[in-house]
Amino acid sequence: MSINLNHPIKIIFDEIEIDHYLPSIKFKIDLHLKQFTHFLAYSGEIWIDCNNWDQFSKALSEGGDAILNDMDNSFFIHIIKTNGSIVFTWSINRQDPDGNVMSAGYSSNITDDAYAVIRNEFIDYPKWW
């Protein structure tokens, strides 16, 4: 199972493992971002708690602010709706045991149509829990 988004950034969530004991899903994430003359590519694996997935999907279906984060609180998608505008934000912040940090992020205004695509991709994802 996968989720494919193309706007405002290209991001693919590919399911690679599930945990029934602590209901969660492990995804391989591939992200490609082009802004002006800059290009960013990110690939990694994250675990998302199914409760967080449900909260994110519910917030999207109700048309409110929504936050999806991994279980390490290092990967975030945050969608904020205020005064007729919708802002999509993505960020990653990882630190290794030696204290080395990798950080990246992106924020963009999106249209109602882009919001609808994001909402539908997450709401329509087949749940096993």
Short mmCIF file of C-alpha atoms in Angstrom, two decimals:
data_model
loop_
_atom_site.label_atom_id
_atom_site.label_comp_id
_atom_site.label_asym_id
_atom_site.label_seq_id
_atom_site.Cartn_x
_atom_site.Cartn_y
_atom_site.Cartn_z
CA MET A 1 0.00 0.00 0.00
CA SER A 2 1.23 3.48 -0.72
CA ILE A 3 0.28 7.14 -0.73
CA ASN A 4 1.50 9.35 -3.56
CA LEU A 5 1.33 13.13 -3.35
CA ASN A 6 2.54 15.41 -6.11
CA HIS A 7 1.67 18.86 -4.78
CA PRO A 8 3.04 20.94 -3.14
CA ILE A 9 5.92 18.44 -2.99
CA LYS A 10 6.33 14.97 -4.41
CA ILE A 11 6.18 12.56 -1.49
CA ILE A 12 5.59 8.81 -1.53
CA PHE A 13 4.72 6.73 1.53
CA ASP A 14 5.36 3.02 0.82
CA GLU A 15 4.18 0.64 3.55
CA ILE A 16 6.92 -1.84 4.40
CA GLU A 17 5.93 -3.29 7.78
CA ILE A 18 3.13 -3.31 10.34
CA ASP A 19 3.20 -3.90 14.08
CA HIS A 20 0.03 -5.36 15.61
CA TYR A 21 1.31 -5.22 19.19
CA LEU A 22 1.71 -1.43 19.18
CA PRO A 23 -0.55 -0.63 16.22
CA SER A 24 1.81 1.19 13.90
CA ILE A 25 3.01 1.25 10.31
CA LYS A 26 6.55 1.49 9.00
CA PHE A 27 6.84 3.50 5.80
CA LYS A 28 9.65 4.12 3.37
CA ILE A 29 9.41 7.81 2.53
CA ASP A 30 10.71 9.28 -0.73
CA LEU A 31 10.43 13.03 -1.13
CA HIS A 32 11.46 15.29 -3.98
CA LEU A 33 11.24 19.03 -3.72
CA LYS A 34 12.11 21.61 -6.35
CA GLN A 35 12.05 25.29 -5.48
CA PHE A 36 13.44 27.81 -7.99
CA THR A 37 16.92 26.50 -8.86
CA HIS A 38 17.17 24.23 -5.81
CA PHE A 39 16.39 20.53 -5.52
CA LEU A 40 16.05 18.44 -2.36
CA ALA A 41 15.67 14.67 -2.21
CA TYR A 42 14.98 12.78 1.01
CA SER A 43 14.57 9.06 1.57
CA GLY A 44 14.12 7.34 4.89
CA GLU A 45 12.02 5.00 7.00
CA ILE A 46 9.58 6.09 9.70
CA TRP A 47 7.11 4.44 12.08
CA ILE A 48 3.69 6.09 12.45
CA ASP A 49 1.39 5.22 15.33
CA CYS A 50 -2.04 4.24 14.00
CA ASN A 51 -3.71 6.54 16.55
CA ASN A 52 -1.77 9.48 15.11
CA TRP A 53 -2.81 8.40 11.61
CA ASP A 54 -6.47 8.34 12.75
CA GLN A 55 -6.19 11.79 14.36
CA PHE A 56 -4.56 13.22 11.22
CA SER A 57 -7.21 11.67 8.94
CA LYS A 58 -10.04 12.86 11.19
CA ALA A 59 -8.68 16.41 11.28
CA LEU A 60 -8.37 16.39 7.48
CA SER A 61 -11.92 15.05 7.02
CA GLU A 62 -13.26 17.75 9.37
CA GLY A 63 -11.35 20.44 7.48
CA GLY A 64 -9.20 21.52 10.41
CA ASP A 65 -5.53 21.76 11.27
CA ALA A 66 -3.82 18.40 11.01
CA ILE A 67 -0.46 17.04 12.20
CA LEU A 68 1.12 13.74 11.15
CA ASN A 69 4.33 12.79 12.89
CA ASP A 70 6.44 9.70 13.27
CA MET A 71 6.92 7.92 16.57
CA ASP A 72 10.36 9.55 17.07
CA ASN A 73 8.88 13.04 16.59
CA SER A 74 11.43 13.75 13.89
CA PHE A 75 9.20 13.69 10.78
CA PHE A 76 6.21 16.06 10.52
CA ILE A 77 3.53 17.05 8.08
CA HIS A 78 1.47 19.94 9.42
CA ILE A 79 -1.48 21.44 7.60
CA ILE A 80 -2.83 24.70 8.99
CA LYS A 81 -6.08 26.33 7.85
CA THR A 82 -6.54 29.98 8.82
CA ASN A 83 -8.53 32.88 7.41
CA GLY A 84 -9.12 31.31 4.03
CA SER A 85 -5.53 30.11 3.51
CA ILE A 86 -4.08 26.65 3.82
CA VAL A 87 -0.41 26.11 4.66
CA PHE A 88 1.34 22.76 4.13
CA THR A 89 4.55 22.25 6.12
CA TRP A 90 6.93 19.32 6.04
CA SER A 91 10.00 18.89 8.24
CA ILE A 92 12.56 16.29 9.23
CA ASN A 93 15.08 16.60 12.04
CA ARG A 94 17.26 13.57 12.83
CA GLN A 95 20.16 13.32 15.26
CA ASP A 96 22.57 10.40 15.49
CA PRO A 97 24.17 9.13 18.73
CA ASP A 98 27.24 11.32 18.11
CA GLY A 99 25.09 14.45 18.02
CA ASN A 100 25.26 15.02 14.26
CA VAL A 101 22.04 16.59 13.01
CA MET A 102 20.29 16.44 9.65
CA SER A 103 17.43 18.89 9.24
CA ALA A 104 15.25 19.96 6.32
CA GLY A 105 11.84 21.48 5.82
CA TYR A 106 9.42 23.13 3.46
CA SER A 107 6.34 25.30 3.79
CA SER A 108 3.90 26.38 1.11
CA ASN A 109 0.42 27.79 0.67
CA ILE A 110 -1.82 25.26 -1.06
CA THR A 111 -5.18 25.42 -2.78
CA ASP A 112 -8.43 23.78 -1.69
CA ASP A 113 -7.92 21.30 -4.54
CA ALA A 114 -4.45 20.29 -3.28
CA TYR A 115 -5.87 19.98 0.24
CA ALA A 116 -8.64 17.71 -1.09
CA VAL A 117 -6.10 15.41 -2.78
CA ILE A 118 -4.05 15.14 0.42
CA ARG A 119 -7.21 14.55 2.49
CA ASN A 120 -8.48 11.84 0.14
CA GLU A 121 -5.12 10.01 -0.06
CA PHE A 122 -4.95 9.67 3.73
CA ILE A 123 -8.65 9.03 4.37
CA ASP A 124 -8.85 6.39 1.63
CA TYR A 125 -5.76 4.52 2.85
CA PRO A 126 -6.90 0.97 3.71
CA LYS A 127 -6.75 0.52 7.46
CA TRP A 128 -6.12 -2.87 9.06
CA TRP A 129 -6.52 -1.68 12.66
#
